[in-house]
Amino acid sequence: MVIVLIVLALAIFVLPNLWAKWVLKRHTRGRDDYPGTGAELAEHLLRRLGVDGVKVERSEFGDHYDPESRCVRLTPDHYDGRSLTAVTVAAHEVGHAIQHHEGYAPLLARSRLVQVAQKAEKLGAILMMAAPFLFVLTRLPGGLAAVIAMAVISFGTAALVHLVTLPVEFDASFNRALPLLKEYVPPYDMPGARHVLTACAFTYVAASLASVMNLGRWLVILRR
């Protein structure tokens, strides 16, 4: 039973990320037939779609859209790259900028939840450090309920952020980026673009499952 659980955990946490990295790397070959880099496509799409005030910058901290500074950030490989992965990732991050521009409710909800989650993570860190004292507290009247409430607030908020992230990521990929890419990427490259978007989405699915499992693990431990 333990071996099955270990294999299941590895499948959930490791395989999606490995597959995503393999897919992204598979399509990083430079393409001379592409008219621009990932950054140039992002800037062009923002201008074309009238999404004003959004910058495109290099980032060493992963590809993402920052709604607070209204900035699409791309890693150097994707910012300067002229490959299917570069333009697909750029289109995906522009998809988030479009969501923000249009007031897409799940994106706004995620942005608010992230701020709450940052505070909840601090509570989670305190719970981890205070674990020996928590087990004593759970023996007191009402102590178990208080500790479970703290665990749900801390780890449950993180799980909720990941779950809200899923529709945001899928919408940015398949409802926004994919239709745009059809206008710029050759038809024979579209299956690859879809694979890149799917691979990126799977990493968020894995993160969501991990958060839910982490919350469940803590609830089981505290109830013992």
mmCIF file of N, CA and C in Angstrom, residues 88-223:
data_model
loop_
_atom_site.group_PDB
_atom_site.id
_atom_site.type_symbol
_atom_site.label_atom_id
_atom_site.label_comp_id
_atom_site.label_asym_id
_atom_site.label_seq_id
_atom_site.Cartn_x
_atom_site.Cartn_y
_atom_site.Cartn_z
ATOM 1 N N THR A 88 4.571 30.690 -28.456
ATOM 2 C CA THR A 88 3.392 30.131 -27.798
ATOM 3 C C THR A 88 3.308 30.601 -26.352
ATOM 4 N N VAL A 89 4.427 30.559 -25.638
ATOM 5 C CA VAL A 89 4.447 31.040 -24.257
ATOM 6 C C VAL A 89 4.125 32.536 -24.216
ATOM 7 N N ALA A 90 4.674 33.298 -25.152
ATOM 8 C CA ALA A 90 4.394 34.735 -25.199
ATOM 9 C C ALA A 90 2.906 34.996 -25.418
ATOM 10 N N ALA A 91 2.289 34.252 -26.318
ATOM 11 C CA ALA A 91 0.857 34.418 -26.577
ATOM 12 C C ALA A 91 0.035 34.057 -25.347
ATOM 13 N N HIS A 92 0.482 33.034 -24.627
ATOM 14 C CA HIS A 92 -0.229 32.640 -23.400
ATOM 15 C C HIS A 92 -0.196 33.759 -22.370
ATOM 16 N N GLU A 93 0.961 34.374 -22.164
ATOM 17 C CA GLU A 93 1.062 35.454 -21.173
ATOM 18 C C GLU A 93 0.284 36.689 -21.634
ATOM 19 N N VAL A 94 0.260 36.942 -22.923
ATOM 20 C CA VAL A 94 -0.588 38.024 -23.437
ATOM 21 C C VAL A 94 -2.055 37.699 -23.162
ATOM 22 N N GLY A 95 -2.402 36.411 -23.213
ATOM 23 C CA GLY A 95 -3.761 36.001 -22.877
ATOM 24 C C GLY A 95 -4.162 36.467 -21.488
ATOM 25 N N HIS A 96 -3.225 36.409 -20.537
ATOM 26 C CA HIS A 96 -3.507 36.909 -19.184
ATOM 27 C C HIS A 96 -3.693 38.420 -19.187
ATOM 28 N N ALA A 97 -2.883 39.114 -19.984
ATOM 29 C CA ALA A 97 -3.033 40.574 -20.077
ATOM 30 C C ALA A 97 -4.402 40.942 -20.645
ATOM 31 N N ILE A 98 -4.866 40.157 -21.603
ATOM 32 C CA ILE A 98 -6.208 40.391 -22.181
ATOM 33 C C ILE A 98 -7.273 40.137 -21.114
ATOM 34 N N GLN A 99 -7.108 39.070 -20.344
ATOM 35 C CA GLN A 99 -8.049 38.787 -19.259
ATOM 36 C C GLN A 99 -8.148 39.982 -18.302
ATOM 37 N N HIS A 100 -6.999 40.510 -17.926
ATOM 38 C CA HIS A 100 -6.977 41.649 -17.006
ATOM 39 C C HIS A 100 -7.637 42.869 -17.634
ATOM 40 N N HIS A 101 -7.338 43.108 -18.895
ATOM 41 C CA HIS A 101 -7.900 44.246 -19.626
ATOM 42 C C HIS A 101 -9.426 44.163 -19.697
ATOM 43 N N GLU A 102 -9.934 42.940 -19.837
ATOM 44 C CA GLU A 102 -11.378 42.740 -19.969
ATOM 45 C C GLU A 102 -12.081 42.522 -18.621
ATOM 46 N N GLY A 103 -11.302 42.505 -17.533
ATOM 47 C CA GLY A 103 -11.897 42.293 -16.214
ATOM 48 C C GLY A 103 -12.379 40.876 -15.991
ATOM 49 N N TYR A 104 -11.639 39.909 -16.504
ATOM 50 C CA TYR A 104 -12.002 38.499 -16.364
ATOM 51 C C TYR A 104 -12.056 38.126 -14.880
ATOM 52 N N ALA A 105 -13.230 37.758 -14.395
ATOM 53 C CA ALA A 105 -13.467 37.590 -12.960
ATOM 54 C C ALA A 105 -12.540 36.578 -12.279
ATOM 55 N N PRO A 106 -12.312 35.374 -12.850
ATOM 56 C CA PRO A 106 -11.411 34.420 -12.177
ATOM 57 C C PRO A 106 -9.994 34.958 -11.987
ATOM 58 N N LEU A 107 -9.487 35.745 -12.957
ATOM 59 C CA LEU A 107 -8.152 36.318 -12.806
ATOM 60 C C LEU A 107 -8.130 37.318 -11.659
ATOM 61 N N LEU A 108 -9.151 38.165 -11.570
ATOM 62 C CA LEU A 108 -9.223 39.147 -10.492
ATOM 63 C C LEU A 108 -9.345 38.452 -9.140
ATOM 64 N N ALA A 109 -10.128 37.368 -9.112
ATOM 65 C CA ALA A 109 -10.283 36.613 -7.869
ATOM 66 C C ALA A 109 -8.956 35.991 -7.457
ATOM 67 N N ARG A 110 -8.216 35.453 -8.437
ATOM 68 C CA ARG A 110 -6.924 34.846 -8.114
ATOM 69 C C ARG A 110 -5.960 35.892 -7.573
ATOM 70 N N SER A 111 -5.961 37.071 -8.160
ATOM 71 C CA SER A 111 -5.055 38.131 -7.702
ATOM 72 C C SER A 111 -5.337 38.498 -6.250
ATOM 73 N N ARG A 112 -6.622 38.569 -5.893
ATOM 74 C CA ARG A 112 -6.977 38.880 -4.498
ATOM 75 C C ARG A 112 -6.603 37.727 -3.574
ATOM 76 N N LEU A 113 -6.829 36.493 -4.042
ATOM 77 C CA LEU A 113 -6.532 35.327 -3.210
ATOM 78 C C LEU A 113 -5.031 35.161 -2.972
ATOM 79 N N VAL A 114 -4.221 35.542 -3.958
ATOM 80 C CA VAL A 114 -2.769 35.413 -3.806
ATOM 81 C C VAL A 114 -2.287 36.241 -2.619
ATOM 82 N N GLN A 115 -2.845 37.439 -2.468
ATOM 83 C CA GLN A 115 -2.458 38.286 -1.342
ATOM 84 C C GLN A 115 -2.830 37.630 -0.014
ATOM 85 N N VAL A 116 -4.017 37.009 0.023
ATOM 86 C CA VAL A 116 -4.439 36.300 1.234
ATOM 87 C C VAL A 116 -3.550 35.081 1.462
ATOM 88 N N ALA A 117 -3.209 34.381 0.372
ATOM 89 C CA ALA A 117 -2.414 33.163 0.480
ATOM 90 C C ALA A 117 -1.019 33.451 1.025
ATOM 91 N N GLN A 118 -0.457 34.599 0.685
ATOM 92 C CA GLN A 118 0.871 34.952 1.186
ATOM 93 C C GLN A 118 0.865 35.054 2.707
ATOM 94 N N LYS A 119 -0.214 35.620 3.251
ATOM 95 C CA LYS A 119 -0.334 35.696 4.706
ATOM 96 C C LYS A 119 -0.597 34.313 5.296
ATOM 97 N N ALA A 120 -1.389 33.526 4.580
ATOM 98 C CA ALA A 120 -1.702 32.175 5.066
ATOM 99 C C ALA A 120 -0.460 31.296 5.071
ATOM 100 N N GLU A 121 0.452 31.507 4.093
ATOM 101 C CA GLU A 121 1.685 30.721 4.046
ATOM 102 C C GLU A 121 2.536 30.968 5.292
ATOM 103 N N LYS A 122 2.520 32.212 5.781
ATOM 104 C CA LYS A 122 3.260 32.518 7.004
ATOM 105 C C LYS A 122 2.673 31.746 8.179
ATOM 106 N N LEU A 123 1.336 31.653 8.204
ATOM 107 C CA LEU A 123 0.683 30.866 9.238
ATOM 108 C C LEU A 123 1.074 29.400 9.110
ATOM 109 N N GLY A 124 1.150 28.899 7.869
ATOM 110 C CA GLY A 124 1.558 27.517 7.642
ATOM 111 C C GLY A 124 2.969 27.254 8.136
ATOM 112 N N ALA A 125 3.876 28.209 7.919
ATOM 113 C CA ALA A 125 5.249 28.053 8.394
ATOM 114 C C ALA A 125 5.290 27.978 9.917
ATOM 115 N N ILE A 126 4.452 28.798 10.561
ATOM 116 C CA ILE A 126 4.383 28.769 12.023
ATOM 117 C C ILE A 126 3.856 27.419 12.500
ATOM 118 N N LEU A 127 2.844 26.896 11.790
ATOM 119 C CA LEU A 127 2.298 25.588 12.150
ATOM 120 C C LEU A 127 3.361 24.501 12.070
ATOM 121 N N MET A 128 4.184 24.562 11.005
ATOM 122 C CA MET A 128 5.217 23.547 10.827
ATOM 123 C C MET A 128 6.228 23.609 11.978
ATOM 124 N N MET A 129 6.636 24.833 12.364
ATOM 125 C CA MET A 129 7.644 24.975 13.423
ATOM 126 C C MET A 129 7.076 24.621 14.799
ATOM 127 N N ALA A 130 5.772 24.855 14.949
ATOM 128 C CA ALA A 130 5.147 24.634 16.255
ATOM 129 C C ALA A 130 4.474 23.269 16.362
ATOM 130 N N ALA A 131 4.784 22.356 15.448
ATOM 131 C CA ALA A 131 4.107 21.053 15.422
ATOM 132 C C ALA A 131 4.111 20.325 16.770
ATOM 133 N N PRO A 132 5.239 20.247 17.495
ATOM 134 C CA PRO A 132 5.208 19.531 18.784
ATOM 135 C C PRO A 132 4.206 20.141 19.770
ATOM 136 N N PHE A 133 4.137 21.479 19.794
ATOM 137 C CA PHE A 133 3.215 22.138 20.710
ATOM 138 C C PHE A 133 1.765 21.958 20.267
ATOM 139 N N LEU A 134 1.569 21.840 18.937
ATOM 140 C CA LEU A 134 0.209 21.660 18.428
ATOM 141 C C LEU A 134 -0.369 20.323 18.877
ATOM 142 N N PHE A 135 0.471 19.301 18.913
ATOM 143 C CA PHE A 135 -0.015 17.989 19.334
ATOM 144 C C PHE A 135 -0.432 18.000 20.810
ATOM 145 N N VAL A 136 0.247 18.836 21.606
ATOM 146 C CA VAL A 136 -0.168 19.006 22.996
ATOM 147 C C VAL A 136 -1.475 19.781 23.054
ATOM 148 N N LEU A 137 -1.572 20.821 22.210
ATOM 149 C CA LEU A 137 -2.769 21.662 22.199
ATOM 150 C C LEU A 137 -4.013 20.872 21.819
ATOM 151 N N THR A 138 -3.841 19.902 20.908
ATOM 152 C CA THR A 138 -5.009 19.132 20.455
ATOM 153 C C THR A 138 -5.597 18.263 21.561
ATOM 154 N N ARG A 139 -4.838 18.065 22.649
ATOM 155 C CA ARG A 139 -5.366 17.277 23.764
ATOM 156 C C ARG A 139 -6.232 18.127 24.702
ATOM 157 N N LEU A 140 -6.200 19.429 24.520
ATOM 158 C CA LEU A 140 -6.975 20.332 25.360
ATOM 159 C C LEU A 140 -8.382 20.504 24.798
ATOM 160 N N PRO A 141 -9.358 20.858 25.650
ATOM 161 C CA PRO A 141 -10.730 21.078 25.149
ATOM 162 C C PRO A 141 -10.765 22.170 24.083
ATOM 163 N N GLY A 142 -11.300 21.843 22.932
ATOM 164 C CA GLY A 142 -11.395 22.818 21.844
ATOM 165 C C GLY A 142 -10.113 23.027 21.080
ATOM 166 N N GLY A 143 -9.032 22.426 21.565
ATOM 167 C CA GLY A 143 -7.740 22.632 20.909
ATOM 168 C C GLY A 143 -7.676 22.046 19.523
ATOM 169 N N LEU A 144 -8.239 20.842 19.361
ATOM 170 C CA LEU A 144 -8.220 20.195 18.052
ATOM 171 C C LEU A 144 -8.939 21.044 17.009
ATOM 172 N N ALA A 145 -10.099 21.568 17.382
ATOM 173 C CA ALA A 145 -10.862 22.391 16.440
ATOM 174 C C ALA A 145 -10.081 23.638 16.047
ATOM 175 N N ALA A 146 -9.387 24.247 17.012
ATOM 176 C CA ALA A 146 -8.611 25.457 16.725
ATOM 177 C C ALA A 146 -7.459 25.163 15.778
ATOM 178 N N VAL A 147 -6.759 24.053 16.016
ATOM 179 C CA VAL A 147 -5.619 23.700 15.158
ATOM 180 C C VAL A 147 -6.084 23.348 13.754
ATOM 181 N N ILE A 148 -7.184 22.587 13.649
ATOM 182 C CA ILE A 148 -7.720 22.239 12.333
ATOM 183 C C ILE A 148 -8.140 23.496 11.588
ATOM 184 N N ALA A 149 -8.738 24.448 12.301
ATOM 185 C CA ALA A 149 -9.152 25.703 11.664
ATOM 186 C C ALA A 149 -7.940 26.447 11.108
ATOM 187 N N MET A 150 -6.851 26.483 11.891
ATOM 188 C CA MET A 150 -5.632 27.152 11.416
ATOM 189 C C MET A 150 -5.061 26.441 10.193
ATOM 190 N N ALA A 151 -5.080 25.106 10.217
ATOM 191 C CA ALA A 151 -4.544 24.339 9.082
ATOM 192 C C ALA A 151 -5.368 24.572 7.824
ATOM 193 N N VAL A 152 -6.696 24.609 7.986
ATOM 194 C CA VAL A 152 -7.575 24.830 6.829
ATOM 195 C C VAL A 152 -7.353 26.227 6.258
ATOM 196 N N ILE A 153 -7.226 27.227 7.140
ATOM 197 C CA ILE A 153 -6.990 28.596 6.675
ATOM 198 C C ILE A 153 -5.683 28.691 5.916
ATOM 199 N N SER A 154 -4.630 28.051 6.460
ATOM 200 C CA SER A 154 -3.306 28.140 5.848
ATOM 201 C C SER A 154 -3.204 27.335 4.557
ATOM 202 N N PHE A 155 -3.350 26.011 4.689
ATOM 203 C CA PHE A 155 -3.151 25.140 3.530
ATOM 204 C C PHE A 155 -4.368 25.155 2.606
ATOM 205 N N GLY A 156 -5.552 25.389 3.175
ATOM 206 C CA GLY A 156 -6.754 25.449 2.343
ATOM 207 C C GLY A 156 -6.753 26.644 1.418
ATOM 208 N N THR A 157 -6.214 27.774 1.890
ATOM 209 C CA THR A 157 -6.135 28.963 1.040
ATOM 210 C C THR A 157 -5.207 28.722 -0.136
ATOM 211 N N ALA A 158 -4.075 28.076 0.129
ATOM 212 C CA ALA A 158 -3.139 27.763 -0.964
ATOM 213 C C ALA A 158 -3.793 26.839 -1.980
ATOM 214 N N ALA A 159 -4.522 25.833 -1.497
ATOM 215 C CA ALA A 159 -5.210 24.907 -2.399
ATOM 216 C C ALA A 159 -6.258 25.645 -3.227
ATOM 217 N N LEU A 160 -6.975 26.584 -2.591
ATOM 218 C CA LEU A 160 -7.998 27.346 -3.297
ATOM 219 C C LEU A 160 -7.389 28.206 -4.396
ATOM 220 N N VAL A 161 -6.234 28.813 -4.105
ATOM 221 C CA VAL A 161 -5.547 29.620 -5.127
ATOM 222 C C VAL A 161 -5.209 28.774 -6.337
ATOM 223 N N HIS A 162 -4.679 27.563 -6.101
ATOM 224 C CA HIS A 162 -4.316 26.682 -7.213
ATOM 225 C C HIS A 162 -5.545 26.242 -8.003
ATOM 226 N N LEU A 163 -6.643 25.973 -7.310
ATOM 227 C CA LEU A 163 -7.860 25.535 -7.993
ATOM 228 C C LEU A 163 -8.452 26.664 -8.831
ATOM 229 N N VAL A 164 -8.417 27.900 -8.319
ATOM 230 C CA VAL A 164 -8.896 29.056 -9.082
ATOM 231 C C VAL A 164 -7.981 29.325 -10.269
ATOM 232 N N THR A 165 -6.693 28.978 -10.108
ATOM 233 C CA THR A 165 -5.720 29.204 -11.183
ATOM 234 C C THR A 165 -6.027 28.368 -12.419
ATOM 235 N N LEU A 166 -6.570 27.171 -12.224
ATOM 236 C CA LEU A 166 -6.799 26.266 -13.350
ATOM 237 C C LEU A 166 -7.657 26.880 -14.453
ATOM 238 N N PRO A 167 -8.875 27.373 -14.156
ATOM 239 C CA PRO A 167 -9.658 27.970 -15.246
ATOM 240 C C PRO A 167 -8.998 29.203 -15.850
ATOM 241 N N VAL A 168 -8.237 29.941 -15.031
ATOM 242 C CA VAL A 168 -7.528 31.119 -15.544
ATOM 243 C C VAL A 168 -6.493 30.702 -16.586
ATOM 244 N N GLU A 169 -5.730 29.652 -16.278
ATOM 245 C CA GLU A 169 -4.680 29.192 -17.189
ATOM 246 C C GLU A 169 -5.262 28.562 -18.454
ATOM 247 N N PHE A 170 -6.296 27.740 -18.290
ATOM 248 C CA PHE A 170 -6.903 27.108 -19.458
ATOM 249 C C PHE A 170 -7.537 28.152 -20.378
ATOM 250 N N ASP A 171 -8.178 29.156 -19.792
ATOM 251 C CA ASP A 171 -8.788 30.209 -20.607
ATOM 252 C C ASP A 171 -7.722 30.994 -21.363
ATOM 253 N N ALA A 172 -6.621 31.348 -20.677
ATOM 254 C CA ALA A 172 -5.547 32.096 -21.333
ATOM 255 C C ALA A 172 -4.928 31.291 -22.467
ATOM 256 N N SER A 173 -4.837 29.974 -22.281
ATOM 257 C CA SER A 173 -4.204 29.129 -23.295
ATOM 258 C C SER A 173 -5.118 28.852 -24.483
ATOM 259 N N PHE A 174 -6.299 28.310 -24.201
ATOM 260 C CA PHE A 174 -7.119 27.729 -25.273
ATOM 261 C C PHE A 174 -8.227 28.657 -25.784
ATOM 262 N N ASN A 175 -8.653 29.620 -24.991
ATOM 263 C CA ASN A 175 -9.671 30.554 -25.463
ATOM 264 C C ASN A 175 -9.073 31.840 -26.008
ATOM 265 N N ARG A 176 -7.831 32.130 -25.651
ATOM 266 C CA ARG A 176 -7.229 33.400 -26.073
ATOM 267 C C ARG A 176 -5.957 33.195 -26.897
ATOM 268 N N ALA A 177 -4.957 32.491 -26.336
ATOM 269 C CA ALA A 177 -3.693 32.339 -27.057
ATOM 270 C C ALA A 177 -3.839 31.498 -28.319
ATOM 271 N N LEU A 178 -4.523 30.374 -28.223
ATOM 272 C CA LEU A 178 -4.605 29.461 -29.362
ATOM 273 C C LEU A 178 -5.258 30.093 -30.596
ATOM 274 N N PRO A 179 -6.415 30.776 -30.469
ATOM 275 C CA PRO A 179 -6.990 31.431 -31.661
ATOM 276 C C PRO A 179 -6.061 32.483 -32.255
ATOM 277 N N LEU A 180 -5.316 33.205 -31.402
ATOM 278 C CA LEU A 180 -4.390 34.209 -31.914
ATOM 279 C C LEU A 180 -3.235 33.558 -32.665
ATOM 280 N N LEU A 181 -2.725 32.462 -32.127
ATOM 281 C CA LEU A 181 -1.591 31.797 -32.762
ATOM 282 C C LEU A 181 -1.937 31.262 -34.144
ATOM 283 N N LYS A 182 -3.199 30.908 -34.361
ATOM 284 C CA LYS A 182 -3.617 30.401 -35.671
ATOM 285 C C LYS A 182 -3.382 31.422 -36.780
ATOM 286 N N GLU A 183 -3.314 32.702 -36.395
ATOM 287 C CA GLU A 183 -3.100 33.761 -37.381
ATOM 288 C C GLU A 183 -1.625 34.016 -37.653
ATOM 289 N N TYR A 184 -0.735 33.470 -36.826
ATOM 290 C CA TYR A 184 0.686 33.781 -36.951
ATOM 291 C C TYR A 184 1.573 32.552 -37.127
ATOM 292 N N VAL A 185 1.077 31.403 -36.724
ATOM 293 C CA VAL A 185 1.873 30.173 -36.777
ATOM 294 C C VAL A 185 1.383 29.316 -37.942
ATOM 295 N N PRO A 186 2.291 28.721 -38.732
ATOM 296 C CA PRO A 186 1.876 27.843 -39.836
ATOM 297 C C PRO A 186 0.980 26.718 -39.350
ATOM 298 N N PRO A 187 0.013 26.300 -40.158
ATOM 299 C CA PRO A 187 -0.925 25.238 -39.728
ATOM 300 C C PRO A 187 -0.237 23.967 -39.248
ATOM 301 N N TYR A 188 0.897 23.607 -39.881
ATOM 302 C CA TYR A 188 1.566 22.365 -39.477
ATOM 303 C C TYR A 188 2.238 22.497 -38.107
ATOM 304 N N ASP A 189 2.352 23.715 -37.576
ATOM 305 C CA ASP A 189 2.924 23.907 -36.243
ATOM 306 C C ASP A 189 1.858 23.990 -35.149
ATOM 307 N N MET A 190 0.594 24.076 -35.532
ATOM 308 C CA MET A 190 -0.452 24.245 -34.529
ATOM 309 C C MET A 190 -0.580 23.066 -33.560
ATOM 310 N N PRO A 191 -0.434 21.808 -34.015
ATOM 311 C CA PRO A 191 -0.455 20.709 -33.023
ATOM 312 C C PRO A 191 0.633 20.866 -31.964
ATOM 313 N N GLY A 192 1.825 21.320 -32.390
ATOM 314 C CA GLY A 192 2.902 21.552 -31.435
ATOM 315 C C GLY A 192 2.556 22.667 -30.467
ATOM 316 N N ALA A 193 1.937 23.739 -30.972
ATOM 317 C CA ALA A 193 1.536 24.843 -30.097
ATOM 318 C C ALA A 193 0.527 24.373 -29.060
ATOM 319 N N ARG A 194 -0.408 23.529 -29.498
ATOM 320 C CA ARG A 194 -1.402 22.994 -28.557
ATOM 321 C C ARG A 194 -0.718 22.119 -27.499
ATOM 322 N N HIS A 195 0.283 21.346 -27.921
ATOM 323 C CA HIS A 195 1.012 20.509 -26.969
ATOM 324 C C HIS A 195 1.732 21.364 -25.928
ATOM 325 N N VAL A 196 2.334 22.467 -26.366
ATOM 326 C CA VAL A 196 3.031 23.364 -25.441
ATOM 327 C C VAL A 196 2.044 23.937 -24.427
ATOM 328 N N LEU A 197 0.889 24.395 -24.889
ATOM 329 C CA LEU A 197 -0.114 24.965 -23.995
ATOM 330 C C LEU A 197 -0.661 23.914 -23.034
ATOM 331 N N THR A 198 -0.862 22.701 -23.535
ATOM 332 C CA THR A 198 -1.357 21.617 -22.682
ATOM 333 C C THR A 198 -0.325 21.251 -21.623
ATOM 334 N N ALA A 199 0.944 21.195 -22.017
ATOM 335 C CA ALA A 199 2.010 20.854 -21.076
ATOM 336 C C ALA A 199 2.080 21.872 -19.948
ATOM 337 N N CYS A 200 1.970 23.151 -20.296
ATOM 338 C CA CYS A 200 2.005 24.191 -19.269
ATOM 339 C C CYS A 200 0.816 24.046 -18.320
ATOM 340 N N ALA A 201 -0.349 23.735 -18.870
ATOM 341 C CA ALA A 201 -1.547 23.579 -18.041
ATOM 342 C C ALA A 201 -1.394 22.414 -17.079
ATOM 343 N N PHE A 202 -0.735 21.348 -17.510
ATOM 344 C CA PHE A 202 -0.588 20.167 -16.663
ATOM 345 C C PHE A 202 0.245 20.464 -15.412
ATOM 346 N N THR A 203 1.186 21.402 -15.511
ATOM 347 C CA THR A 203 1.969 21.750 -14.327
ATOM 348 C C THR A 203 1.071 22.377 -13.265
ATOM 349 N N TYR A 204 0.060 23.144 -13.691
ATOM 350 C CA TYR A 204 -0.870 23.746 -12.733
ATOM 351 C C TYR A 204 -1.824 22.704 -12.169
ATOM 352 N N VAL A 205 -2.189 21.724 -12.980
ATOM 353 C CA VAL A 205 -3.020 20.619 -12.475
ATOM 354 C C VAL A 205 -2.276 19.873 -11.373
ATOM 355 N N ALA A 206 -0.988 19.605 -11.610
ATOM 356 C CA ALA A 206 -0.178 18.906 -10.616
ATOM 357 C C ALA A 206 -0.060 19.729 -9.337
ATOM 358 N N ALA A 207 0.142 21.041 -9.484
ATOM 359 C CA ALA A 207 0.258 21.902 -8.305
ATOM 360 C C ALA A 207 -1.042 21.927 -7.514
ATOM 361 N N SER A 208 -2.174 21.933 -8.207
ATOM 362 C CA SER A 208 -3.472 21.929 -7.535
ATOM 363 C C SER A 208 -3.675 20.646 -6.749
ATOM 364 N N LEU A 209 -3.363 19.504 -7.373
ATOM 365 C CA LEU A 209 -3.502 18.223 -6.689
ATOM 366 C C LEU A 209 -2.572 18.135 -5.484
ATOM 367 N N ALA A 210 -1.367 18.682 -5.637
ATOM 368 C CA ALA A 210 -0.410 18.653 -4.533
ATOM 369 C C ALA A 210 -0.931 19.461 -3.349
ATOM 370 N N SER A 211 -1.532 20.622 -3.618
ATOM 371 C CA SER A 211 -2.064 21.460 -2.540
ATOM 372 C C SER A 211 -3.203 20.768 -1.819
ATOM 373 N N VAL A 212 -4.097 20.144 -2.585
ATOM 374 C CA VAL A 212 -5.225 19.442 -1.980
ATOM 375 C C VAL A 212 -4.728 18.279 -1.132
ATOM 376 N N MET A 213 -3.738 17.519 -1.662
ATOM 377 C CA MET A 213 -3.195 16.390 -0.911
ATOM 378 C C MET A 213 -2.477 16.857 0.352
ATOM 379 N N ASN A 214 -1.798 17.995 0.271
ATOM 380 C CA ASN A 214 -1.099 18.535 1.444
ATOM 381 C C ASN A 214 -2.092 18.911 2.534
ATOM 382 N N LEU A 215 -3.207 19.544 2.122
ATOM 383 C CA LEU A 215 -4.256 19.884 3.083
ATOM 384 C C LEU A 215 -4.827 18.620 3.713
ATOM 385 N N GLY A 216 -5.114 17.617 2.894
ATOM 386 C CA GLY A 216 -5.654 16.365 3.409
ATOM 387 C C GLY A 216 -4.703 15.680 4.360
ATOM 388 N N ARG A 217 -3.399 15.719 4.039
ATOM 389 C CA ARG A 217 -2.389 15.087 4.904
ATOM 390 C C ARG A 217 -2.379 15.731 6.286
ATOM 391 N N TRP A 218 -2.445 17.071 6.322
ATOM 392 C CA TRP A 218 -2.438 17.755 7.604
ATOM 393 C C TRP A 218 -3.695 17.460 8.417
ATOM 394 N N LEU A 219 -4.831 17.385 7.756
ATOM 395 C CA LEU A 219 -6.065 17.092 8.473
ATOM 396 C C LEU A 219 -6.028 15.688 9.072
ATOM 397 N N VAL A 220 -5.460 14.731 8.331
ATOM 398 C CA VAL A 220 -5.334 13.363 8.853
ATOM 399 C C VAL A 220 -4.407 13.337 10.059
ATOM 400 N N ILE A 221 -3.279 14.037 9.952
ATOM 401 C CA ILE A 221 -2.298 14.056 11.057
ATOM 402 C C ILE A 221 -2.932 14.660 12.312
ATOM 403 N N LEU A 222 -3.642 15.773 12.139
ATOM 404 C CA LEU A 222 -4.186 16.478 13.298
ATOM 405 C C LEU A 222 -5.325 15.731 13.963
ATOM 406 N N ARG A 223 -6.006 14.894 13.203
ATOM 407 C CA ARG A 223 -7.144 14.165 13.766
ATOM 408 C C ARG A 223 -6.706 12.915 14.550
#
